[in-house]
């Protein structure tokens, strides 16, 4: 067979050589040990938590080592592509603040290793396929869908492995006349790689996540170029990650099954394969069955990346939570370093678990409470203002009406060794502080058990006469003690506990009455701070409203 002639017949329009292309992709000039990683999402319009999970690994590996993290759009499957798919990808990652150093952008691209959209790289792939044909390592296959289906049936009946290999590789050694006849008829064809592998052989692989393993060599003549001249994932992965200088490929473990194909292709091309980190599936405990299962697009809204912002999860909380899933030692590090930025943590693929990571949304909430508790009131204010502008415009209007008041409220109990942890979501801010706004104030005047209506009214009336918005929290508490003593409540909780029969209740009940009147509920942060923010007029109005309601 004259392979040179065959290559020219299949690719008359390709005039470049692999050397021409390789010359356009010089080795990257990076410090020793710097890693180059990439995200290769397909623009299907749906970005899921697994994408972010992998992207965080990519981003950390690259930026921790002084390397490069880039975005490549894998749009070789036109059937799965949706309008605006690239925008969805870019928006999702920018919402989480994972900065790409280079790659596809909304209106083009940035970087010297492009094009970064696979659909724009047809000539590059075809140049390399042409050279494989010239070397006798790839050939056209004109088998139709029906023929392939019949082959499969035959294999099933004979209990043989499925696929295009051995005697089933019917176009592998066909004479030129047969090929020419099909080409003359215009029969569509794919190009297949001629595998010299055997399932009797094992290949050693050392995965950064899964560790050392042996995989079975590939004996299938896989398709590398589809009938529309666009490569399959296998071939595009090998060509792109080589040319773009990727040093570590982080991808889902579903790709482990075809890793032997990829290793084989790298070898045939004469290129060194990158390192691989095959990440475990994200699992959850099914609420109904109580057993572990994969997160599902249909059943689990939390699989979609858009879910987190819609619900009001801060992006840093989601990233920190994913880091707790990725590296088992992260939580310990966080406890020892509560104030350091997450990116100071020395992330390592060695600490990644090879088996499924268990996603637990309650745990995410706990992590988020800690993350928000470490923020300044200013940061929380800005984030809530931005979030509510889109997701809760009515609350946004109230929240930003007097910014200093909102900030002052958010500052209560913040900082210090034991900060308050009331907020897990930006949407939690509304129920936390809605009572401040008369428009949202819906009091529940249920009194503590030990307090009669008459006592409550008397306490509130007297407190109203003495109230000073500029008291200190201690000054306020002194007033509460005095009121307690006057109305038959113990001024000290301890005294009440020692002789409960001698008192109606204790000072805590008295201050609870004030809290109920002013905040309309039993839970609120430090009352004197709250009342200082509200100001005398609003506080007095609240006290009067409660006295009137008690009848
Ligand atoms: N386009 C592939 C996917 O969406 C990327 C896999 C990879 O990162 O290599 O699954």
mmCIF file of C-alpha atoms and ligand atoms in Angstrom, residues 38-42 51 58 72 74 80 118 233 237 241 249-252 254-255, ligand 1:
data_model
loop_
_atom_site.group_PDB
_atom_site.id
_atom_site.type_symbol
_atom_site.label_atom_id
_atom_site.label_comp_id
_atom_site.label_asym_id
_atom_site.label_seq_id
_atom_site.Cartn_x
_atom_site.Cartn_y
_atom_site.Cartn_z
ATOM 1 C CA UNK A 38 -6.547 23.154 31.776
ATOM 2 C CA UNK A 39 -10.274 22.929 31.953
ATOM 3 C CA UNK A 40 -11.782 21.354 28.878
ATOM 4 C CA UNK A 41 -15.519 21.720 29.233
ATOM 5 C CA UNK A 42 -18.000 21.171 26.422
ATOM 6 C CA UNK A 51 -16.602 20.762 36.804
ATOM 7 C CA UNK A 58 -6.388 22.479 38.146
ATOM 8 C CA UNK A 72 -10.093 25.186 26.272
ATOM 9 C CA UNK A 74 -14.167 21.249 23.716
ATOM 10 C CA UNK A 80 -24.540 18.573 22.340
ATOM 11 C CA UNK A 118 -11.420 22.851 19.270
ATOM 12 C CA UNK A 233 -12.154 13.362 22.202
ATOM 13 C CA UNK A 237 -7.016 15.439 23.858
ATOM 14 C CA UNK A 241 -2.604 18.744 25.498
ATOM 15 C CA UNK A 249 -4.573 16.432 33.007
ATOM 16 C CA UNK A 250 -7.214 16.536 35.722
ATOM 17 C CA UNK A 251 -10.414 14.845 34.613
ATOM 18 C CA UNK A 252 -13.211 12.620 35.871
ATOM 19 C CA UNK A 254 -14.922 8.012 33.725
ATOM 20 C CA UNK A 255 -11.960 8.649 31.400
HETATM 21 N N1 LIG B 1 -14.612 17.672 27.291
HETATM 22 C C1 LIG B 1 -14.357 16.694 28.287
HETATM 23 C C2 LIG B 1 -15.539 16.639 29.237
HETATM 24 O O1 LIG B 1 -16.328 17.572 29.249
HETATM 25 C C3 LIG B 1 -13.121 17.076 29.058
HETATM 26 C C4 LIG B 1 -12.429 15.966 29.734
HETATM 27 C C5 LIG B 1 -10.996 16.410 29.999
HETATM 28 O O2 LIG B 1 -10.828 17.322 30.816
HETATM 29 O O3 LIG B 1 -10.091 15.908 29.362
HETATM 30 O O4 LIG B 1 -15.724 15.685 29.928
#
